[in-house]
XYZ file of C-alpha atoms in Angstrom:
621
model
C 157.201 -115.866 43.689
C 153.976 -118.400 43.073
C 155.233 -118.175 39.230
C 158.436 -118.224 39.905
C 158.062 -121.714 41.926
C 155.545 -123.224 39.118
C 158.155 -122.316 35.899
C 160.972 -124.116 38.662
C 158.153 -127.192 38.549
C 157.734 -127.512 35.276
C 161.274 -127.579 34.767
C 161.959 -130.074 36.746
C 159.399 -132.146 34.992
C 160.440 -132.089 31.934
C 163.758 -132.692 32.380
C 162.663 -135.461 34.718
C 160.499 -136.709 31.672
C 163.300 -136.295 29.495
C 165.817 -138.228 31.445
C 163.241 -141.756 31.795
C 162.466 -141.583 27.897
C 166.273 -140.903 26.843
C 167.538 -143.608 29.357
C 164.764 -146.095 28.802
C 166.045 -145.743 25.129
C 169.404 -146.822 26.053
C 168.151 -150.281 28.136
C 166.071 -150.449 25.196
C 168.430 -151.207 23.122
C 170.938 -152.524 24.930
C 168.371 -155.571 25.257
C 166.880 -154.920 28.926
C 163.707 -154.222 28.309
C 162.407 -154.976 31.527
C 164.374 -151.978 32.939
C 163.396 -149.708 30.196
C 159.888 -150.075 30.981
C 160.103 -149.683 34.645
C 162.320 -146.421 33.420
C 159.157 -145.328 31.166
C 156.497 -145.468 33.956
C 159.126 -143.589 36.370
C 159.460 -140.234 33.828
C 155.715 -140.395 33.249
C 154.574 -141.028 37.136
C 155.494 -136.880 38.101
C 154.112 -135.735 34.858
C 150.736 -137.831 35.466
C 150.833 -136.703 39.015
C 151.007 -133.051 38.369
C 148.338 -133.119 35.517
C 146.019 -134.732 38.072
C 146.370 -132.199 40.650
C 145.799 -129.735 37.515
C 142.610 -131.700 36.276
C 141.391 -131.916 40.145
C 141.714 -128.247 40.804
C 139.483 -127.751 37.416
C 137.031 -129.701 38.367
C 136.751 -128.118 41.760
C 136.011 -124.624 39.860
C 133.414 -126.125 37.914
C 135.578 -126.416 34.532
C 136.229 -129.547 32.380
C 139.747 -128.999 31.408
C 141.236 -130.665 28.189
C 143.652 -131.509 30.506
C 141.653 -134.731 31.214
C 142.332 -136.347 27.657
C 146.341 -135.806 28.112
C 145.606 -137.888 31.577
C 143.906 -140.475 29.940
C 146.007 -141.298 27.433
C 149.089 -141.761 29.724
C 146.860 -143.593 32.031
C 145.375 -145.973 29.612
C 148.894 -146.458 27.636
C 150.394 -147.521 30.686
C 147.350 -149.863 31.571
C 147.698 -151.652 28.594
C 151.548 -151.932 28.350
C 152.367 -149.277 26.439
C 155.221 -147.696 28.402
C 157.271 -146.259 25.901
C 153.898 -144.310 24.207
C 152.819 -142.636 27.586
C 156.669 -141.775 28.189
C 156.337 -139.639 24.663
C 152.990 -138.129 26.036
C 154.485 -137.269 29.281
C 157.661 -135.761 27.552
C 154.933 -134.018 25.080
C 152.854 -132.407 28.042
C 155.626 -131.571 30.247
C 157.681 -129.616 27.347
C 153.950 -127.882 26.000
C 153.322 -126.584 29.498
C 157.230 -125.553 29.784
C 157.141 -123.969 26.109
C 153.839 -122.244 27.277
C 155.874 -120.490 29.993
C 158.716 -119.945 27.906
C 156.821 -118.096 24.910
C 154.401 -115.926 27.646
C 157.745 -114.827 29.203
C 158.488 -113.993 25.814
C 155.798 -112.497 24.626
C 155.559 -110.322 28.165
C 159.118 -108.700 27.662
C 158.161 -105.494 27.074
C 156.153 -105.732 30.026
C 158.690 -106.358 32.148
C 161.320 -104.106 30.570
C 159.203 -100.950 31.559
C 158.450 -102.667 34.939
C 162.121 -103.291 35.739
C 162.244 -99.454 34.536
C 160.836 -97.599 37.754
C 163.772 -95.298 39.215
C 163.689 -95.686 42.866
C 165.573 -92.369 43.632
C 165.882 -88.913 42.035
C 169.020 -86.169 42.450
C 166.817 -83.231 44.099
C 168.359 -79.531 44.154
C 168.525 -77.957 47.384
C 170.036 -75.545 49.504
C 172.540 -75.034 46.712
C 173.659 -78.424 46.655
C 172.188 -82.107 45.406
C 170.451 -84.550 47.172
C 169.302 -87.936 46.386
C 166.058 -88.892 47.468
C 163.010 -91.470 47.351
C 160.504 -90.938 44.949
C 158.056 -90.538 47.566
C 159.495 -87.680 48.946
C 159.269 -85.598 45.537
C 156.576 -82.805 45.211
C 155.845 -80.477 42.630
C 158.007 -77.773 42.231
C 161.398 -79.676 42.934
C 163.893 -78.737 40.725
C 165.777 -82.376 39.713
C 168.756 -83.407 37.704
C 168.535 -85.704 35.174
C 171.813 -87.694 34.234
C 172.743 -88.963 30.680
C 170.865 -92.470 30.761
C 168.960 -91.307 33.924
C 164.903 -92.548 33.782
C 162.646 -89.343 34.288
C 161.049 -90.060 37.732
C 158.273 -88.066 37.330
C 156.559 -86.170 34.835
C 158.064 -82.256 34.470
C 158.677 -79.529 32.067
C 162.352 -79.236 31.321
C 163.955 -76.332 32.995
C 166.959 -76.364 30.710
C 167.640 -75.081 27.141
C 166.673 -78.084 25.801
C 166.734 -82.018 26.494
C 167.073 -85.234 24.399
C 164.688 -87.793 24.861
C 164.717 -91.573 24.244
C 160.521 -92.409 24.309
C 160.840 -95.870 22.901
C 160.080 -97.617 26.086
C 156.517 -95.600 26.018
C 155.570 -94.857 22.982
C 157.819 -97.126 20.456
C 159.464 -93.953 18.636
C 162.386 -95.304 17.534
C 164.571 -91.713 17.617
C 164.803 -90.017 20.563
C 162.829 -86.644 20.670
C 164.324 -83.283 21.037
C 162.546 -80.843 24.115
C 162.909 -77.231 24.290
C 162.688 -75.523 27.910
C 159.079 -75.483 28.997
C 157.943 -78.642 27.202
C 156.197 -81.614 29.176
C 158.542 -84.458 30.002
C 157.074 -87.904 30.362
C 158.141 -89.930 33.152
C 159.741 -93.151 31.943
C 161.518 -91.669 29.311
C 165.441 -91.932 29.061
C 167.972 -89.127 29.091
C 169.963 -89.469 25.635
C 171.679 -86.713 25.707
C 173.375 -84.462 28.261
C 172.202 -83.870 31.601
C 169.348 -81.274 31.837
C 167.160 -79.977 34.586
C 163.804 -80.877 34.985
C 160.948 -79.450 37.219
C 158.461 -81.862 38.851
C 154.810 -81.196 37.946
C 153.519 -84.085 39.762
C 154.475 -86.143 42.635
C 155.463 -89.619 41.528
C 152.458 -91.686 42.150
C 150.652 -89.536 40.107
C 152.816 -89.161 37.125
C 152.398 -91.000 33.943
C 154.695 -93.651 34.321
C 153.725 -94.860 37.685
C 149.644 -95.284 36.545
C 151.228 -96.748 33.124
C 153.330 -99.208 35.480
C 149.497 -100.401 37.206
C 147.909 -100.928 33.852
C 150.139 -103.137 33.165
C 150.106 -105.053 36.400
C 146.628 -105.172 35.285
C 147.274 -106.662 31.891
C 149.371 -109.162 33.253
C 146.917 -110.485 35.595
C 144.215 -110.849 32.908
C 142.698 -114.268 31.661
C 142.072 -114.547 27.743
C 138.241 -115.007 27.098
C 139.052 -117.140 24.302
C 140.855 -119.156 26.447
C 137.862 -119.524 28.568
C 135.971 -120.469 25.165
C 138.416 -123.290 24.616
C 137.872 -124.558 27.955
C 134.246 -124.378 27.259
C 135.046 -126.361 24.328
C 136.893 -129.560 26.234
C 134.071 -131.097 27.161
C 132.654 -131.556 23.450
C 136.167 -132.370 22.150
C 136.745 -135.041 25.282
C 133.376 -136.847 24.039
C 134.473 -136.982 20.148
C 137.922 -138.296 21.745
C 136.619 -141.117 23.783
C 133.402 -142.062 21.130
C 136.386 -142.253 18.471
C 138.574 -144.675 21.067
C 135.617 -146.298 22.459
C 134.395 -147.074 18.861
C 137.621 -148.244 17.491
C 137.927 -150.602 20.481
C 134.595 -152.428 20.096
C 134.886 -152.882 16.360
C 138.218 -154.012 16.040
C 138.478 -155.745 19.840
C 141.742 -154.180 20.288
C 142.275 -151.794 23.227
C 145.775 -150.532 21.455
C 143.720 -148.635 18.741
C 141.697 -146.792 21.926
C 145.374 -145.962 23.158
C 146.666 -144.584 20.083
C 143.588 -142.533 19.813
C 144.122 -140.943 23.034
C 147.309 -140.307 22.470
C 146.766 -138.626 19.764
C 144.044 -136.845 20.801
C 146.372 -134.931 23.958
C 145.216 -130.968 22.782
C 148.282 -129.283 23.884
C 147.705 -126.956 20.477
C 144.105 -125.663 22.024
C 145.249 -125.491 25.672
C 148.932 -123.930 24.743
C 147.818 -121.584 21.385
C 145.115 -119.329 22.482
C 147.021 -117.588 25.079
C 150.335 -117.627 23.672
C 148.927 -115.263 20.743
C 146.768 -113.214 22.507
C 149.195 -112.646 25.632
C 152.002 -111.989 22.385
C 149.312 -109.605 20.966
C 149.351 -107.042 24.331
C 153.092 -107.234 24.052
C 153.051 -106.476 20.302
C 150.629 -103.352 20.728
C 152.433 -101.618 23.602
C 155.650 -101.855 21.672
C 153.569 -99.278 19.558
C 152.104 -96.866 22.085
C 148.373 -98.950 22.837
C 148.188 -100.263 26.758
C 145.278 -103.212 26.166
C 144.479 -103.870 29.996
C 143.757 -107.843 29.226
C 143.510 -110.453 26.533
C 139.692 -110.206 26.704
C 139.789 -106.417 25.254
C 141.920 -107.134 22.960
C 139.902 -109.903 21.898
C 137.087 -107.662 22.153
C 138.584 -104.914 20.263
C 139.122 -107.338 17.531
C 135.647 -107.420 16.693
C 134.568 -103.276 16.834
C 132.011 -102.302 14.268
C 131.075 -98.587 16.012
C 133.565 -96.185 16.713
C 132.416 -92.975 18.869
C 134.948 -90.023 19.039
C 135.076 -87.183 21.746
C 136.266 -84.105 20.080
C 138.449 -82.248 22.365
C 141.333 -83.234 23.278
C 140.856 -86.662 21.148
C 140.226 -86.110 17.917
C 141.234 -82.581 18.156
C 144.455 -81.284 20.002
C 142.576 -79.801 22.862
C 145.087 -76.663 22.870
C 143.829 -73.690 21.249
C 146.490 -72.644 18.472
C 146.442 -69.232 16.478
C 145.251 -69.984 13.042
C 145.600 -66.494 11.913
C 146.953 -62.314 13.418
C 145.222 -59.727 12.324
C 147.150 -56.022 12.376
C 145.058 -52.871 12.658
C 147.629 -49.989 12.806
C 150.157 -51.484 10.700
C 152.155 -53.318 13.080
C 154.013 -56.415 12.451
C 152.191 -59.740 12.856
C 155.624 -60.849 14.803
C 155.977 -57.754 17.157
C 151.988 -58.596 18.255
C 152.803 -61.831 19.223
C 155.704 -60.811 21.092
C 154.356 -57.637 22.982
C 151.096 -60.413 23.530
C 153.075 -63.079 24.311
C 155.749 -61.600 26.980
C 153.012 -60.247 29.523
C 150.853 -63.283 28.786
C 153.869 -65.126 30.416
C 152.733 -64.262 33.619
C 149.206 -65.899 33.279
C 148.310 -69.445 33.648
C 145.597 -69.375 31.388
C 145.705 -72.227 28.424
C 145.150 -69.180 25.876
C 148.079 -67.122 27.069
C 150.155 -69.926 27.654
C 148.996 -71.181 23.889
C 150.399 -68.061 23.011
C 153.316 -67.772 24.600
C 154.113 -71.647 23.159
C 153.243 -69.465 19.677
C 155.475 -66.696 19.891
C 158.083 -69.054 20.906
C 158.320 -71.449 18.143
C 158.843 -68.418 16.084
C 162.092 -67.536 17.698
C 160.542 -64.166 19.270
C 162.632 -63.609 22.403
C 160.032 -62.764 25.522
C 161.386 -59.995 27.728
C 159.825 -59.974 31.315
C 157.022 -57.700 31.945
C 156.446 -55.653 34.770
C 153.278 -54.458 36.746
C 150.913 -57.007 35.692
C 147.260 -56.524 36.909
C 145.155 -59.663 35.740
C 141.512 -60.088 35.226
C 140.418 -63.792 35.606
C 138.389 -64.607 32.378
C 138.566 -61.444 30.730
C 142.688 -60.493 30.253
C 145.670 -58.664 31.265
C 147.485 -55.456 31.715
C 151.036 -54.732 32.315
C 154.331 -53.403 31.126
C 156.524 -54.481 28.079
C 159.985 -52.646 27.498
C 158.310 -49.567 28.656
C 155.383 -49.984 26.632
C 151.585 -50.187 27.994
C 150.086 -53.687 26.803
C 146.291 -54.727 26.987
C 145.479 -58.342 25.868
C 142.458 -60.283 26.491
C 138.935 -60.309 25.166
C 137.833 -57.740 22.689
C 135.035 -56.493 24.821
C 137.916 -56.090 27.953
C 140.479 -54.850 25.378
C 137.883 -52.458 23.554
C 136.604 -51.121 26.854
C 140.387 -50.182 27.774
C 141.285 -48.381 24.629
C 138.050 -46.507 24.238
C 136.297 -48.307 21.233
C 134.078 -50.466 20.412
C 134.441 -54.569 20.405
C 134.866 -55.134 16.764
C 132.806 -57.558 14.134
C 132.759 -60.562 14.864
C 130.925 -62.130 12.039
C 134.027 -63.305 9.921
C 135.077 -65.192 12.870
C 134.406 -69.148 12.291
C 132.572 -70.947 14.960
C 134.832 -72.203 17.460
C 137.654 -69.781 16.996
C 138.485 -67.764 20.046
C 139.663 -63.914 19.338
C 142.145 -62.544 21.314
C 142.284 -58.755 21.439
C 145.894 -57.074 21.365
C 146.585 -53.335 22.345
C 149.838 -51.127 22.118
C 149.637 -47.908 24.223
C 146.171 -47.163 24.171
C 145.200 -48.133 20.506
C 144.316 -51.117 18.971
C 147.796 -53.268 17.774
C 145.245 -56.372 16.253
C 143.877 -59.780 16.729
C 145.276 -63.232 17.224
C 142.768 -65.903 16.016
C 142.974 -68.991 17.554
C 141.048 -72.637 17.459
C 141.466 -75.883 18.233
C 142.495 -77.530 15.493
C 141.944 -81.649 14.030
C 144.890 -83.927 15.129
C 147.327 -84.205 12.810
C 146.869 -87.157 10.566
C 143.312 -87.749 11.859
C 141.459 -87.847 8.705
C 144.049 -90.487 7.545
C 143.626 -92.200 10.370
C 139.485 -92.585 10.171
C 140.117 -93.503 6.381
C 142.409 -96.154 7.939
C 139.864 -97.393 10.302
C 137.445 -97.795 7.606
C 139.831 -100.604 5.766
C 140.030 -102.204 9.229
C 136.387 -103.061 8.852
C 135.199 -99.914 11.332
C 131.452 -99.353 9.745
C 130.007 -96.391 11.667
C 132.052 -93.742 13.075
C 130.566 -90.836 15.112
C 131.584 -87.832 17.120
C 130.146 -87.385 20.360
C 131.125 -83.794 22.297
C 129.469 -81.653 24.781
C 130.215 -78.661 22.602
C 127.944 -76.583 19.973
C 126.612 -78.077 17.179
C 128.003 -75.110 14.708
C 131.486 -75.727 16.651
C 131.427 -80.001 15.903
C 129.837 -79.351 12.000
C 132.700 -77.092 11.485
C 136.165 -79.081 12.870
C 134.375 -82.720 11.469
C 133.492 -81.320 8.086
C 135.102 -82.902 5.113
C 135.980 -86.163 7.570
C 133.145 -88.531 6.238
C 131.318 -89.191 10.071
C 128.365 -91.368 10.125
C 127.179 -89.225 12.364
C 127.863 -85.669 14.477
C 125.950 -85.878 18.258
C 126.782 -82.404 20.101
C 125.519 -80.586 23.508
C 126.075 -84.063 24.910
C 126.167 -84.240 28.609
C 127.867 -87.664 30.582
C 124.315 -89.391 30.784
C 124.049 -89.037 27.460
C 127.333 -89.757 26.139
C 126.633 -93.184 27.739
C 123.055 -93.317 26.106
C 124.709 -93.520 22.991
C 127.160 -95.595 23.187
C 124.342 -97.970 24.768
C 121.836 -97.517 21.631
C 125.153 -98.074 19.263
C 125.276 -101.670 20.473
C 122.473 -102.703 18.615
C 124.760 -102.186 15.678
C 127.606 -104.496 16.848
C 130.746 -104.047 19.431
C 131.335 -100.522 20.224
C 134.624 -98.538 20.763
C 134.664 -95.104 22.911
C 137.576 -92.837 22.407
C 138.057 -89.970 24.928
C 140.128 -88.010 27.375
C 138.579 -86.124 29.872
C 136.729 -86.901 33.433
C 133.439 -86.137 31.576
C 134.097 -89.245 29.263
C 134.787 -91.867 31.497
C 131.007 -93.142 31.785
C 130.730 -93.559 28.246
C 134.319 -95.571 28.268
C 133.424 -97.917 31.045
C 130.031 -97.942 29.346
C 131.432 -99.526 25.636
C 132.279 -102.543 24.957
C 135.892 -101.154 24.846
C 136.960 -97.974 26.260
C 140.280 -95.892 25.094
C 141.599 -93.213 26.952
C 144.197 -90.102 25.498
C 146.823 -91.562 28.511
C 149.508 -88.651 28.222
C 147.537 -85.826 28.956
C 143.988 -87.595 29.712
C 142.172 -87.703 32.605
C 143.094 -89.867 35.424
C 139.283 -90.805 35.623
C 139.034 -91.393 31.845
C 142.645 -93.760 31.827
C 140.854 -96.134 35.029
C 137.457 -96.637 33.002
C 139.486 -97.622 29.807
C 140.049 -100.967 28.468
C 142.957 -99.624 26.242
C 145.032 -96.485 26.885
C 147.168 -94.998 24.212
C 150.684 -94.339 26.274
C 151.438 -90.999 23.653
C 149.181 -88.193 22.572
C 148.548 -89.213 19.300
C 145.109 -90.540 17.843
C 146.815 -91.987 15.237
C 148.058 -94.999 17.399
C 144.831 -96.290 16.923
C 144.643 -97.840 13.885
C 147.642 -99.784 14.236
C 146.040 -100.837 17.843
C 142.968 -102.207 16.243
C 144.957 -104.005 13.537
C 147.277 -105.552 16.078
C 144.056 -106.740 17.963
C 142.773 -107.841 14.616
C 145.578 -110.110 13.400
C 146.301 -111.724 17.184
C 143.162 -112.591 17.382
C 142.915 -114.132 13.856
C 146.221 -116.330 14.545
C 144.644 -117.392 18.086
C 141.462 -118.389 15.491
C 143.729 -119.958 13.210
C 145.624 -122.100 15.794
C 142.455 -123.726 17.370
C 141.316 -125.192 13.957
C 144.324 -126.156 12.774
C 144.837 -128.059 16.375
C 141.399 -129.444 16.327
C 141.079 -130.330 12.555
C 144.952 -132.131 12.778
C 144.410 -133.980 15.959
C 140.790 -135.074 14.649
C 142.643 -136.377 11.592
C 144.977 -138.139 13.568
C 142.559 -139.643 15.933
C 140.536 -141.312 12.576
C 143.822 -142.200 11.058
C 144.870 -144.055 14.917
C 140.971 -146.152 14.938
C 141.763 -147.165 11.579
C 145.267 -148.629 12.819
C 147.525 -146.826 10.407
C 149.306 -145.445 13.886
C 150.531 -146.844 16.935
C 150.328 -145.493 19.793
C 154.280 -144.333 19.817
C 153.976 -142.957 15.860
C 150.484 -140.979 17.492
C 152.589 -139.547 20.192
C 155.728 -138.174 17.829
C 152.332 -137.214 15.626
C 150.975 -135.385 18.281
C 154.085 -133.918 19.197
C 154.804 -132.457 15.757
C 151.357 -130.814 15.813
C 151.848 -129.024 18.910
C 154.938 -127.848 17.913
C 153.183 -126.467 14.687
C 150.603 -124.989 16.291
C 152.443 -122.845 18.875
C 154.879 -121.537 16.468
C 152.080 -119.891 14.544
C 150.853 -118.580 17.716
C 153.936 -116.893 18.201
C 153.557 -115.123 14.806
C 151.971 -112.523 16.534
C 155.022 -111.483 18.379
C 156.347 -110.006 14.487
C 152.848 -108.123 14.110
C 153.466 -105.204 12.243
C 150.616 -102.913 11.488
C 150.720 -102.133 7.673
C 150.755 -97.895 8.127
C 153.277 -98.497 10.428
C 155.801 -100.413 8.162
C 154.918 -98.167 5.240
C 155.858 -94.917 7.210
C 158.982 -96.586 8.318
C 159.411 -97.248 4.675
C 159.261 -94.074 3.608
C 161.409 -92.589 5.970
């Protein structure tokens, strides 16, 4: 509402502006110049107002605002007569502030889109019949309907055969996504295709578009830090200003030359700039999947020279996948998995469910089982189609069937063997691991031509298990058996080297993350601990995302950069060319207008960032 009031304010401003230069104009040259100047003072008067109220709320917070310059110069043109020169300054403020509000609602659109997003209801199934409800009052469990071009409430597997997904809003994919029944759905997403049924896994506050929703409340409410640094700037830039004016006035005698260097000394370009590329730079890199919490990590992330890398779940998958099945009596690979997989159905375990996943993106159709006995960490017995199945660990397997476990030796480090038997002999093997993310060597390669110069892997696992999933990647450096404490140690003796970037997902990581310089958090199936101690959160599960964040950071930044020295070095031209006379006061102002103008067009720039693997994929496909 505050904002809401201020944007109505500087409305009103400018057009109040607007209307006293236009119609001063008019008695201008109709000959009554008397009334055009008291028409000048009256559009500058609320414009000089409202900056002083500005400039005294500065200098109450201890800050020197550049504000003060744009004040002086309407003060001191209208001192000395020059009515129709502080009536372009006033016009030139008023429509920098407006265009500043104008381009950050602009640059915040994607912001709001997936605010304005939130469902407030869902259509709940019970007692044979539908209900709609409050979000609040889902749990997990409920069984929900989701309508063609219904938002997904809350996050879910889909219950039906299959669902069609429109994840633009989350992750920028610009085709929807096709779900089979049992896959996650992301809350936020958009039903493309028919209606489909979808079973709550978490209640609403919890799900991933509600804490997606508060990161960006907390974006929004962040403060660029080079913003800050331009502020710190003002007071160096308001003494060149006034020794420029105060020079050409006692040299040449002639206050007019002091006026025309104020006026063209008004830094709208330095005050307007900064933000509008930085704020367009957050907008920019969520339209690709990367949540920056503020302009000051972003600005931050700009200037990374360590990256440190969990390894599960970040820059591997985190879900164990079967890499291999071995057959011992003969047996089809295919009939394994699918004896395996239908009585691992009844386990929660993330190996039987892997393998379950496995079995069904083969096709293999998973009949129920019956009398299922399970043994927590060791496997499961039961009944498939009348058959007597035994899968678990080869010790528990082998100690069923009468044997002995079997050699393990051949088995690579970090590979988990899970033991399959068929009426009381052995059926075989599935070998499973956790395998790299898909694309992540390109990705670190890409990193590298981003200027990245160290990149290590930090993990609590084994150092055999680390050596063997990095190998071939080109790390700077493999540190393994970490706990927390030391996770954080490192990323705090890695700052000697330059800014450092921690990439994780799990509770374990989110010292370390808080810890860096810039924390990133796995946000679609990361911790809830590790997604609150990140800076930057990357909204879908893919590591790849990255890159394109950093370069997004990279070029936002360097347009921000760009737009303070090109404001500073023009308006310092201007102010030399003004003490030497060759402008007046009025031709400073238009000057000075043109320049801001300028210089907050190339800060928009950033809004039409597109990350070079990006457009190249997009190219391709």
């Amino acid at each position: 509402m505050e904002t809401s009031r201020s944007d109505r304010l500087k409305t009103v401003i400018l057009l109040w502006a607007a209307a006293g230069l236009t119609s001063g104009l008019a008695f201008y040259f109709a000959g009554r110049t008397g009334v055009a100047d008291l028409l000048w003072v009256a559009g500058v008067v609320p414009a000089l107002v409202a900056l002083g109220v500005e400039i005294l709320r500065s200098l109450r917070s201890g800050e020197v605002g550049l504000d003060i310059v744009a004040a002086l110069s309407m003060a001191a043109a209208l001192v000395f007569g020059e009515t129709l020169a502080a009536a372009v300054v006033a016009l030139m403020y008023s429509g920098g502030t407006f265009l500043e509000a104008f381009a950050e609602g602009r640059a915040r659109r994607s912001m709001r889109d997936l605010l304005s997003r939130v469902p407030r209801t869902a259509t709940r199934h019970r007692d044979g019949g539908l209900e709609d409800v409050p979000l609040d009052d889902l749990a997990p469990g409920d069984r929900l309907l989701i309508r063609q071009g219904d938002v997904v409430p809350v996050d879910g597997t889909v219950a039906s055969e299959t669902a069609f997904l429109d994840t633009s809003a989350l992750t920028g994919e610009s085709l929807p996504v096709r779900l089979a029944r049992g896959a996650e759905a992301m809350s936020g997403s958009t039903n493309a295709g028919e209606a489909f049924e979808l079973t709550a896994t978490h209640e609403a506050k919890d799900s991933t578009y509600a804490g997606i929703v508060r990161l960006v409340e907390t974006a929004q409410a962040s403060k660029a830090p080079m913003s800050r640094l331009a502020d710190r700037w003002s007071l160096g830039f308001l003494l060149v200003t006034l020794g420029i004016a105060l020079a050409a006035w006692w040299i040449t005698g002639d206050p007019i030359r002091a006026v025309a260097v104020l006026v063209v000394a008004t830094p709208c370009p330095l005050i307007l700039a900064v933000p509008v590329a930085l704020v367009a730079g957050l907008s920019r890199a969520t339209h690709f999947g990367v949540l920056i919490k503020g302009a000051g990590p972003l600005e931050t992330m700009a200037r990374i020279h360590t990256l440190i890398l969990d390894k599960t779940g970040t820059l591997t998958d985190g879900r164990p996948q079967i890499v291999s099945i071995n057959s011992q009596n003969g047996m089809a690979e295919d009939d394994i998995l699918r004896l395996a997989a239908s009585l691992d159905q009844a386990s929660k375990h993330p190996v039987a469910q892997a393998i379950v996943e496995a079995a069904k993106a083969r096709g293999l159709a998973l009949p129920v089982p019956s009398e299922v006995a399970e043994f927590p960490g060791e496997g499961l017995v039961g009944h498939v189609e009348g058959r007597d199945v035994v899968v678990g660990g080869d010790d528990f397997v082998a100690a069923r069937v009468g044997r002995r476990p079997g050699d393990r030796t051949s088995i690579a480090a970090g590979s988990v063997l899970v033991a399959v038997a068929i009426d009381g002999r052995m059926a075989g093997y599935l070998v499973m691991s956790d395998p790299l993310r898909e694309g992540a060597s390109a990705m670190l390669d890409g990193l590298r031509r981003e200027g990245i110069a160290r990149i290590l892997l930090a993990t609590g696992d084994r150092a055999d298990v680390a050596e063997r999933v990095t190998e071939g990647l080109g790390l700077d450096g493999v540190r393994a058996g970490l706990t927390p404490d030391q996770k954080v140690l490192l990323v705090l003796t890695e700052h000697k080297h330059g800014p450092v970037m921690m990439v994780g997902d799990g509770v374990n990581d989110a010292p370390a993350l808080a810890a860096a310089d810039v924390g990133v958090a796995m946000g679609a199936r990361g911790a809830a601990a590790s997604a609150e101690a990140a800076d930057v959160v990357l909204l879908v599960d893919r590591i790849d995302r990255l890159g394109p964040g950093i370069e997004i950071a990279r070029s936002a930044r360097r347009i921000a950069v760009e737009s303070v020295v090109a404001g500073i070095g023009l308006s310092v031209l201007g102010m030399i060319a003004a003490a030497y006379g060759y402008l007046t006061p009025v031709e400073g102002a238009l000057l000075q207008e043109v320049i801001d103008v300028a210089v907050i067009l190339n800060a928009l720039r950033a809004l039409r960032i597109t990350p070079r693997e990006t457009a190249t994929t997009a190219g391709a496909a």
